[in-house]
Every structure is written in structure tokens, then in C-alpha cells.
Tab-separated table of C-alpha atoms in Angstrom:
chain	number	residue	atom	x	y	z
R	877	MET	CA	0.000	0.000	0.000
R	878	ALA	CA	1.271	3.469	-0.866
R	879	GLU	CA	-0.124	6.963	-0.700
R	880	THR	CA	0.642	7.421	-4.407
R	881	THR	CA	2.085	5.666	-7.461
R	882	PRO	CA	4.307	7.039	-10.266
R	883	ASN	CA	1.055	7.753	-12.151
R	884	HIS	CA	-0.003	10.197	-9.428
R	885	THR	CA	1.278	13.390	-11.030
R	886	GLN	CA	-1.570	15.862	-10.503
R	887	THR	CA	-1.097	18.218	-7.557
R	888	VAL	CA	-4.338	18.848	-5.662
R	889	SER	CA	-5.277	21.124	-2.786
R	890	GLY	CA	-7.516	19.719	-0.114
R	891	TRP	CA	-8.207	19.373	3.589
R	892	ALA	CA	-7.224	16.416	5.766
R	893	ALA	CA	-7.123	15.011	9.281
R	894	PHE	CA	-3.611	14.129	10.426
R	895	ASP	CA	-4.249	12.433	13.767
R	896	THR	CA	-6.974	11.236	16.127
R	897	THR	CA	-7.888	14.769	17.194
R	898	GLY	CA	-9.763	14.874	13.887
R	899	GLU	CA	-8.758	18.485	13.272
R	900	ILE	CA	-8.990	19.266	9.564
R	901	LYS	CA	-6.101	21.228	8.059
R	902	PRO	CA	-5.034	22.229	4.527
R	903	PHE	CA	-3.265	19.422	2.672
R	904	THR	CA	-1.591	19.241	-0.726
R	905	PHE	CA	-1.335	15.817	-2.346
R	906	LYS	CA	-1.197	13.959	-5.670
R	907	ARG	CA	-3.947	12.316	-7.705
R	908	ARG	CA	-3.519	9.904	-10.587
R	909	GLU	CA	-3.673	10.943	-14.214
R	910	ASN	CA	-7.009	10.468	-15.966
R	911	GLY	CA	-7.044	6.925	-17.371
R	912	VAL	CA	-8.964	5.486	-20.301
R	913	ASP	CA	-11.896	4.506	-18.053
R	914	ASP	CA	-11.735	7.586	-15.838
R	915	VAL	CA	-13.426	10.932	-15.524
R	916	THR	CA	-11.880	13.957	-13.843
R	917	VAL	CA	-14.263	16.087	-11.811
R	918	GLU	CA	-13.734	19.630	-10.598
R	919	ILE	CA	-15.367	19.426	-7.173
R	920	MET	CA	-17.909	22.113	-6.445
R	921	TYR	CA	-19.505	20.747	-3.277
R	922	CYS	CA	-19.019	17.938	-0.786
R	923	GLY	CA	-21.493	16.903	1.882
R	924	MET	CA	-20.398	16.107	5.431
R	925	CYS	CA	-21.468	12.691	6.717
R	926	HIS	CA	-21.095	11.326	10.259
R	927	THR	CA	-18.699	8.807	8.713
R	928	ASP	CA	-16.335	11.695	7.980
R	929	LEU	CA	-16.271	12.500	11.684
R	930	HIS	CA	-15.734	8.885	12.741
R	931	CYS	CA	-12.890	8.396	10.287
R	932	ALA	CA	-11.198	11.727	10.999
R	933	ARG	CA	-11.033	10.757	14.689
R	934	ASN	CA	-10.220	7.075	14.011
R	935	GLU	CA	-13.254	6.042	16.025
R	936	TRP	CA	-13.554	2.828	14.019
R	937	GLY	CA	-9.851	1.999	14.327
R	938	ASN	CA	-9.041	1.847	10.601
R	939	SER	CA	-8.055	5.397	9.666
R	940	MET	CA	-4.977	5.965	7.508
R	941	TYR	CA	-3.483	9.409	8.010
R	942	PRO	CA	-3.357	11.886	6.422
R	943	LEU	CA	-7.043	11.274	5.737
R	944	VAL	CA	-9.040	13.389	3.274
R	945	PRO	CA	-12.736	12.792	4.114
R	946	GLY	CA	-15.752	13.198	1.873
R	947	HIS	CA	-17.989	10.884	-0.173
R	948	GLU	CA	-20.926	13.138	-1.115
R	949	ILE	CA	-19.211	14.810	-4.046
R	950	THR	CA	-20.736	16.900	-6.814
R	951	GLY	CA	-18.951	18.813	-9.515
R	952	ILE	CA	-18.319	19.327	-13.200
R	953	ILE	CA	-16.521	16.854	-15.451
R	954	THR	CA	-13.394	18.392	-16.956
R	955	LYS	CA	-11.863	15.347	-18.666
R	956	VAL	CA	-13.014	11.920	-19.867
R	957	GLY	CA	-11.013	8.845	-20.845
R	958	SER	CA	-11.047	7.330	-24.322
R	959	ASN	CA	-13.327	4.460	-23.202
R	960	VAL	CA	-15.895	6.736	-21.570
R	961	ARG	CA	-19.167	7.075	-23.470
R	962	GLU	CA	-21.574	7.734	-20.615
R	963	PHE	CA	-20.235	11.183	-19.729
R	964	LYS	CA	-18.842	14.233	-21.469
R	965	VAL	CA	-16.926	17.316	-20.447
R	966	GLY	CA	-19.257	19.820	-18.804
R	967	ASP	CA	-21.666	17.256	-17.321
R	968	GLY	CA	-22.698	17.584	-13.697
R	969	ALA	CA	-21.446	14.477	-11.900
R	970	GLY	CA	-21.695	12.835	-8.512
R	971	ILE	CA	-19.327	10.501	-6.672
R	972	GLY	CA	-20.497	8.677	-3.573
R	973	PHE	CA	-19.068	6.208	-1.106
R	974	MET	CA	-17.618	3.697	-3.566
R	975	ALA	CA	-14.319	4.055	-5.401
R	976	ALA	CA	-13.734	0.446	-6.463
R	977	SER	CA	-14.929	-3.142	-6.203
R	978	CYS	CA	-13.777	-6.423	-7.783
R	979	LEU	CA	-16.236	-6.050	-10.728
R	980	GLU	CA	-16.208	-9.844	-11.169
R	981	CYS	CA	-18.135	-11.458	-8.313
R	982	GLU	CA	-21.816	-12.391	-8.327
R	983	LEU	CA	-22.682	-9.246	-6.389
R	984	CYS	CA	-20.849	-6.913	-8.753
R	985	GLU	CA	-22.400	-8.584	-11.779
R	986	SER	CA	-25.892	-8.168	-10.284
R	987	ASN	CA	-25.460	-4.416	-9.603
R	988	GLN	CA	-24.920	-4.973	-5.885
R	989	GLU	CA	-21.267	-3.952	-5.843
R	990	ASN	CA	-21.951	-2.081	-2.609
R	991	TYR	CA	-21.847	-5.497	-0.901
R	992	CYS	CA	-18.712	-6.753	-2.679
R	993	ASP	CA	-16.100	-8.142	-0.271
R	994	LYS	CA	-13.472	-6.074	-2.065
R	995	LEU	CA	-15.384	-2.792	-1.963
R	996	GLN	CA	-13.111	0.208	-1.396
R	997	PRO	CA	-14.387	3.604	-0.251
R	998	THR	CA	-13.776	6.971	-1.872
R	999	SER	CA	-11.995	8.098	1.290
R	1000	ASN	CA	-9.650	6.055	3.495
R	1001	GLY	CA	-9.608	3.066	1.147
R	1002	VAL	CA	-7.088	1.326	-1.093
R	1003	PHE	CA	-7.597	1.660	-4.846
R	1004	TRP	CA	-6.827	-1.008	-7.457
R	1005	ASP	CA	-3.317	0.386	-7.948
R	1006	GLY	CA	-2.527	0.136	-4.246
R	1007	SER	CA	-2.786	3.854	-3.554
R	1008	ILE	CA	-4.769	5.295	-0.647
R	1009	THR	CA	-8.002	6.983	-1.677
R	1010	TYR	CA	-8.483	10.635	-0.810
R	1011	GLY	CA	-12.036	11.952	-0.651
R	1012	GLY	CA	-14.038	14.994	-1.605
R	1013	TYR	CA	-12.638	17.578	0.784
R	1014	SER	CA	-10.464	18.623	-2.163
R	1015	LYS	CA	-10.528	20.655	-5.351
R	1016	MET	CA	-10.682	17.795	-7.863
R	1017	ILE	CA	-10.935	14.033	-8.104
R	1018	VAL	CA	-10.324	11.282	-10.663
R	1019	ALA	CA	-12.838	8.435	-10.606
R	1020	ASP	CA	-13.538	5.289	-12.596
R	1021	LYS	CA	-16.613	5.842	-14.791
R	1022	ARG	CA	-18.352	2.871	-13.183
R	1023	PHE	CA	-18.502	4.720	-9.870
R	1024	VAL	CA	-19.843	8.035	-11.127
R	1025	VAL	CA	-23.457	9.158	-11.585
R	1026	ARG	CA	-24.971	11.934	-13.663
R	1027	ILE	CA	-26.672	14.760	-11.787
R	1028	PRO	CA	-29.922	15.930	-13.433
R	1029	GLU	CA	-29.580	19.470	-14.747
R	1030	ASN	CA	-32.469	20.792	-12.663
R	1031	LEU	CA	-30.899	19.800	-9.332
R	1032	PRO	CA	-28.587	22.289	-7.568
R	1033	LEU	CA	-25.211	20.716	-6.969
R	1034	ASP	CA	-25.067	21.784	-3.328
R	1035	SER	CA	-28.358	20.262	-2.168
R	1036	ALA	CA	-27.881	17.236	-4.463
R	1037	ALA	CA	-24.586	16.252	-2.826
R	1038	PRO	CA	-26.092	14.490	0.244
R	1039	LEU	CA	-28.253	12.344	-2.036
R	1040	LEU	CA	-25.087	10.349	-2.792
R	1041	CYS	CA	-25.005	8.946	0.743
R	1042	ALA	CA	-27.924	10.050	2.921
R	1043	GLY	CA	-30.332	9.829	0.006
R	1044	ILE	CA	-29.367	6.440	-1.379
R	1045	THR	CA	-29.052	4.949	2.121
R	1046	VAL	CA	-32.794	5.374	2.713
R	1047	PHE	CA	-33.931	5.032	-0.904
R	1048	SER	CA	-32.392	1.570	-1.275
R	1049	PRO	CA	-34.338	-0.157	1.548
R	1050	MET	CA	-37.526	1.608	0.498
R	1051	LYS	CA	-37.166	0.180	-2.993
R	1052	ASP	CA	-36.091	-3.221	-1.669
R	1053	ASN	CA	-39.243	-3.413	0.445
R	1054	ASN	CA	-41.622	-2.235	-2.311
R	1055	MET	CA	-42.386	1.095	-0.679
R	1056	LEU	CA	-41.910	3.019	-3.924
R	1057	GLN	CA	-44.916	1.313	-5.523
R	1058	SER	CA	-47.218	1.196	-2.499
R	1059	PRO	CA	-49.079	4.502	-2.173
R	1060	GLY	CA	-51.158	4.647	0.975
R	1061	LYS	CA	-48.897	2.302	2.935
R	1062	LYS	CA	-47.832	3.522	6.356
R	1063	MET	CA	-44.134	4.058	6.935
R	1064	GLY	CA	-42.292	5.110	10.076
R	1065	VAL	CA	-39.015	7.016	10.232
R	1066	VAL	CA	-36.996	6.815	13.441
R	1067	GLY	CA	-34.825	9.891	13.838
R	1068	LEU	CA	-35.113	13.189	11.989
R	1069	GLY	CA	-31.583	13.996	10.897
R	1070	GLY	CA	-29.651	13.828	7.630
R	1071	LEU	CA	-31.001	10.383	6.718
R	1072	GLY	CA	-34.386	10.732	8.382
R	1073	HIS	CA	-35.446	13.909	6.609
R	1074	MET	CA	-34.568	12.312	3.253
R	1075	ALA	CA	-36.677	9.255	4.135
R	1076	VAL	CA	-39.640	11.539	4.847
R	1077	LYS	CA	-39.167	13.355	1.540
R	1078	PHE	CA	-39.003	10.120	-0.476
R	1079	ALA	CA	-41.986	8.646	1.346
R	1080	LYS	CA	-44.164	11.685	0.654
R	1081	ALA	CA	-43.066	11.800	-2.996
R	1082	PHE	CA	-44.283	8.228	-3.445
R	1083	GLY	CA	-47.622	8.680	-1.684
R	1084	LEU	CA	-46.912	7.024	1.645
R	1085	HIS	CA	-48.414	7.954	5.008
R	1086	VAL	CA	-45.403	8.972	7.124
R	1087	THR	CA	-44.952	8.858	10.879
R	1088	VAL	CA	-41.810	10.364	12.379
R	1089	ILE	CA	-40.646	8.727	15.621
R	1090	SER	CA	-38.320	10.887	17.691
R	1091	THR	CA	-37.125	11.485	21.233
R	1092	SER	CA	-37.457	15.248	20.637
R	1093	PRO	CA	-40.985	16.715	20.936
R	1094	SER	CA	-39.621	19.997	19.590
R	1095	LYS	CA	-39.208	18.423	16.154
R	1096	GLU	CA	-42.925	17.777	15.633
R	1097	LYS	CA	-43.715	21.123	14.052
R	1098	GLU	CA	-40.779	20.882	11.672
R	1099	ALA	CA	-41.572	17.274	10.757
R	1100	LYS	CA	-45.170	18.089	9.878
R	1101	GLU	CA	-45.053	21.638	8.543
R	1102	ARG	CA	-41.681	21.703	6.800
R	1103	LEU	CA	-41.307	18.110	5.654
R	1104	GLY	CA	-44.940	17.048	5.363
R	1105	ALA	CA	-45.021	14.162	7.843
R	1106	ASP	CA	-48.546	12.976	8.613
R	1107	SER	CA	-47.973	11.907	12.210
R	1108	PHE	CA	-45.396	12.344	14.941
R	1109	VAL	CA	-44.711	10.049	17.878
R	1110	VAL	CA	-42.460	10.888	20.824
R	1111	SER	CA	-40.691	7.619	21.520
R	1112	THR	CA	-40.218	8.417	25.213
R	1113	ASP	CA	-43.950	9.034	25.692
R	1114	ILE	CA	-45.453	5.698	26.758
R	1115	LYS	CA	-49.016	6.808	25.979
R	1116	GLN	CA	-48.147	7.957	22.435
R	1117	MET	CA	-46.189	4.765	21.723
R	1118	LYS	CA	-49.078	2.620	22.967
R	1119	MET	CA	-51.579	4.479	20.770
R	1120	ALA	CA	-49.364	3.896	17.733
R	1121	ARG	CA	-48.972	0.120	18.266
R	1122	LYS	CA	-49.441	-2.042	15.174
R	1123	SER	CA	-50.039	0.981	12.943
R	1124	LEU	CA	-47.094	0.844	10.523
R	1125	ASP	CA	-46.227	-1.418	7.596
R	1126	PHE	CA	-42.555	-0.505	7.411
R	1127	ILE	CA	-40.026	1.421	9.490
R	1128	ILE	CA	-36.593	2.845	8.695
R	1129	ASP	CA	-34.438	3.393	11.780
R	1130	THR	CA	-31.817	6.053	11.030
R	1131	VAL	CA	-30.546	6.597	14.581
R	1132	SER	CA	-26.865	5.974	15.319
R	1133	ALA	CA	-27.181	6.474	19.083
R	1134	ASN	CA	-27.654	3.420	21.292
R	1135	HIS	CA	-31.315	2.523	21.733
R	1136	SER	CA	-33.639	-0.448	22.222
R	1137	LEU	CA	-35.604	-1.778	19.262
R	1138	GLY	CA	-38.415	-3.283	21.353
R	1139	GLY	CA	-40.694	-0.270	21.418
R	1140	VAL	CA	-40.123	0.450	17.743
R	1141	LEU	CA	-41.004	-3.119	16.762
R	1142	GLU	CA	-44.311	-2.836	18.607
R	1143	LEU	CA	-45.335	-0.095	16.156
R	1144	LEU	CA	-45.290	-2.554	13.237
R	1145	LYS	CA	-48.287	-4.446	11.952
R	1146	LEU	CA	-48.225	-8.209	11.456
R	1147	ASN	CA	-45.442	-9.109	8.985
R	1148	GLY	CA	-43.997	-5.614	9.276
R	1149	THR	CA	-40.340	-4.905	8.603
R	1150	LEU	CA	-37.863	-2.735	10.475
R	1151	VAL	CA	-34.762	-1.749	8.501
R	1152	ILE	CA	-31.678	-0.484	10.307
R	1153	VAL	CA	-29.557	2.075	8.463
R	1154	GLY	CA	-27.950	3.759	11.483
R	1155	ALA	CA	-24.868	2.207	13.086
R	1156	PRO	CA	-24.696	2.505	16.899
R	1157	ASP	CA	-21.354	1.608	18.426
R	1158	LYS	CA	-22.921	-0.920	20.824
R	1159	PRO	CA	-25.160	-3.944	20.094
R	1160	PHE	CA	-28.893	-3.370	19.867
R	1161	GLU	CA	-31.281	-4.512	22.573
R	1162	LEU	CA	-33.611	-6.758	20.565
R	1163	PRO	CA	-36.344	-8.464	22.629
R	1164	ALA	CA	-37.777	-11.669	21.191
R	1165	PHE	CA	-41.477	-11.278	21.971
R	1166	PRO	CA	-42.239	-8.347	19.604
R	1167	LEU	CA	-40.589	-10.385	16.834
R	1168	VAL	CA	-42.166	-13.788	17.340
R	1169	PHE	CA	-45.654	-12.576	18.241
R	1170	GLY	CA	-45.867	-10.251	15.264
R	1171	LYS	CA	-44.062	-12.183	12.491
R	1172	ARG	CA	-41.888	-9.090	12.238
R	1173	ALA	CA	-38.506	-8.880	10.564
R	1174	VAL	CA	-35.403	-6.797	11.287
R	1175	LYS	CA	-32.988	-6.115	8.435
R	1176	GLY	CA	-30.003	-3.895	7.817
R	1177	THR	CA	-28.743	-2.167	4.695
R	1178	ILE	CA	-26.028	0.216	3.567
R	1179	ILE	CA	-25.905	2.358	0.433
R	1180	GLY	CA	-27.244	1.131	-2.911
R	1181	GLY	CA	-25.375	-0.070	-5.986
R	1182	MET	CA	-24.403	2.302	-8.780
R	1183	LYS	CA	-27.369	1.437	-11.022
R	1184	GLU	CA	-29.745	2.037	-8.134
R	1185	THR	CA	-27.983	5.281	-7.215
R	1186	GLN	CA	-28.449	6.614	-10.747
R	1187	GLU	CA	-32.101	5.534	-10.632
R	1188	MET	CA	-32.537	7.437	-7.375
R	1189	MET	CA	-30.818	10.516	-8.780
R	1190	ASP	CA	-33.061	10.487	-11.864
R	1191	LEU	CA	-36.175	10.177	-9.695
R	1192	CYS	CA	-34.939	13.066	-7.567
R	1193	GLY	CA	-34.657	15.105	-10.749
R	1194	LYS	CA	-38.168	14.100	-11.803
R	1195	HIS	CA	-39.719	14.913	-8.415
R	1196	ASN	CA	-37.347	17.783	-7.544
R	1197	ILE	CA	-36.144	16.083	-4.361
R	1198	THR	CA	-33.021	17.474	-2.684
R	1199	SER	CA	-31.537	17.570	0.777
R	1200	ASP	CA	-32.027	20.483	3.172
R	1201	VAL	CA	-28.497	21.804	3.580
R	1202	GLU	CA	-26.386	24.381	5.370
R	1203	VAL	CA	-23.592	25.441	3.035
R	1204	ILE	CA	-20.257	26.295	4.652
R	1205	LYS	CA	-16.835	27.424	3.436
R	1206	PRO	CA	-13.721	25.231	3.825
R	1207	HIS	CA	-12.374	27.324	6.709
R	1208	GLU	CA	-15.541	26.445	8.647
R	1209	ILE	CA	-15.075	22.660	8.437
R	1210	ASN	CA	-13.813	22.177	11.997
R	1211	GLN	CA	-16.639	24.233	13.455
R	1212	ALA	CA	-19.091	22.183	11.411
R	1213	MET	CA	-17.472	18.941	12.623
R	1214	THR	CA	-18.082	20.006	16.214
R	1215	ARG	CA	-21.687	20.866	15.458
R	1216	LEU	CA	-22.089	17.584	13.568
R	1217	ALA	CA	-20.896	15.675	16.638
R	1218	ASN	CA	-23.618	17.453	18.607
R	1219	ASN	CA	-26.281	16.859	15.931
R	1220	ASP	CA	-26.564	20.618	15.499
R	1221	VAL	CA	-27.411	20.805	11.795
R	1222	ARG	CA	-30.615	20.952	9.711
R	1223	TYR	CA	-30.027	18.640	7.994
R	1224	ARG	CA	-26.702	18.287	6.239
R	1225	PHE	CA	-23.574	20.404	6.093
R	1226	VAL	CA	-22.254	20.864	2.558
R	1227	ILE	CA	-18.838	22.358	1.917
R	1228	ASP	CA	-18.605	24.938	-0.850
R	1229	ILE	CA	-15.320	23.533	-2.135
R	1230	ALA	CA	-15.120	25.880	-5.115
R	1231	GLU	CA	-16.104	28.784	-2.821
R	1232	ARG	CA	-18.660	30.198	-5.197
R	1233	SER	CA	-21.358	32.487	-3.880
R	1234	SER	CA	-24.381	30.794	-5.485
R	1235	SER	CA	-25.619	27.281	-6.210
R	1236	LEU	CA	-24.836	25.681	-9.554
């Protein structure tokens, strides 16, 4: 493994963490030349995911410093390789969590490369050539065409950036569980943050009845009036939780804090499904009775494959779905990281990498 190879000749400015303090500082590094299957993207915006925070601080124990975070990348294509037919110079493009996979296994061949055993992330991974991957907190990036999506022209690049992680993370289980073709079905969303608010938006776009489940009563007005949720349940209110028992067909749990799943499971109807997309650092408390007496299922998912991500992006263009974002400048990254750790954002920080005054 090496930070670069002899083919890494392009000097790039970016921002990186250098140790477990997670402090982000300016960093100059090298990227590879644009290959025959590559596209080069001038980065305009990059969303800030909780994963960026975990990796910057080495909270998962696998960080390789210096570490350039960022996997919610939008920008403009400036160069395409000779084998690239899907994109052209000037296209708006998005790059998400994946930088590489084996491309040969059953999962890759069935458009589920996000579950490939050899999946490598856009940040803090190891690319095919053995170099460490540096993410979107930088001015430009070179990516294999198979891990790039086209951004619809009507979507602003700043508020489209979080779709590449937060958006696809909730879209994928909704599609997998037939929620996109089930208008009138009742869906619950646990947690109203970066992922949760996108789940509400998708659910409303596809005609679902949406209940937000939160520990914060103060979020009810925002959930209903701003995002269009139909119902709101305070999960710490025993009376409200009891009244909502067996009322939901499907629930997405987006919460990364430690919490019990027992009360949430009780909200599901017979044969209901709870999908976990958050990742608490301790095991879940999962009581057996709500499962066995309700024929309920608990599943977990991550992001979607590239085909599914492009499908989601196209549907977002059709329905004009974007993330609610707070745009910051690069010099504000550390302040935003602190706020992110305290869940003080509505609902996603996006870095204005190009430092332009208006959305593209």
C-alpha cells in the first residue's frame, strides 16, 4: 500500500485530518492521471457525513493518516477517458461512497457492488493500484466511470450532494421493500436527521403515510409543517407509543445512538419490517417477543449499488427532491465537525469547495 504511485502526477489542494484529534487542516497531495476509463471532476460541493467525523477521529480503528474525508461529491466533469461514453466534459457528476470493487463477483455482476467483499471507499480506502483513496474535501478528483453518476440538470449541486449517501441509504431499503410502488402504505421514520429527513421526503413523494418517531418533541412542528409528515410520535412518551402500536407497515431506523428496538417493533403491523440504516457503536437490545408474536422482521442495509444510485438521482430530478443543507466554506469545516458531533445541523452540512457564492 502506498499513498501514491508514479502515475499520481496531478497536484491537488484539499483538507485532511492528520491524527486522532480529527482536526482538519489544509493538505496538498497527488492524484492519478485520468485513465482510459476515468473521468476527472472539478469538485464544487461535498457533503459532510457522520462517517467523515468517525474516520477523521479514528473512532472505528481503521483510519490511515493523512485522511481526506468526503464521499458526497458533486462537480463538473473536466476530462473523460477514451473508453468513456456515458459522460462528457461539462456534465454535472456525482461521486459517492464507492471508489472500487472487484467487478467480477456475483454481487458486482448483479449491480450490488456495494456489498462486494473487495469494496473500497472513496476516502480512506485502497484503490486497485494500491494507492490510498483521498475523498471529496479537495478541489478535484479522478474516478472510474463505473462509480460516477450523472446529476440531473435541474438539481442544484449543493443540495444534491447528500443524495449520494444520505439519500441512497434510505432510498435503497424503500425500494427493496416495495415502498416506492405502495401509495397509501404507512411508513415510520426513526430519527429526523440527515437520513431521516430524506426518508420523509421520499416517502411523501411516493404517496406514503409517514410517521416520524423521535425522542425530541420539539421536532414535531418541523416534521409536519416543513417536511410534510402525517404523524409524529415521541418515543419516550409511553401513551403515544401505545396508541401507535401495530399501525405501521414498514419502518426505517436512522438513529446511530444506542437505543432499544423493542418499542419500535411494537409499532409494526403483522409481517412488518424494520430496517436499520444507522450504526450505533454498541449492540442493539432486541427483545424476542415483539418479533415472534408479530411475524416481524429486522434487516439492515447500507448504500445502494451504482445502477440504483443513478435511478434514485433520476427520480430526484423528476420529483425535484433534494436535501435540506447548510452550506459552509472550507475554513468552517472544523466548526461544522463540532456541530455535527452534537447533531446541530438541519439537515446536512455541505462544503462549498469551489467557494462560489451561489448554487450551480
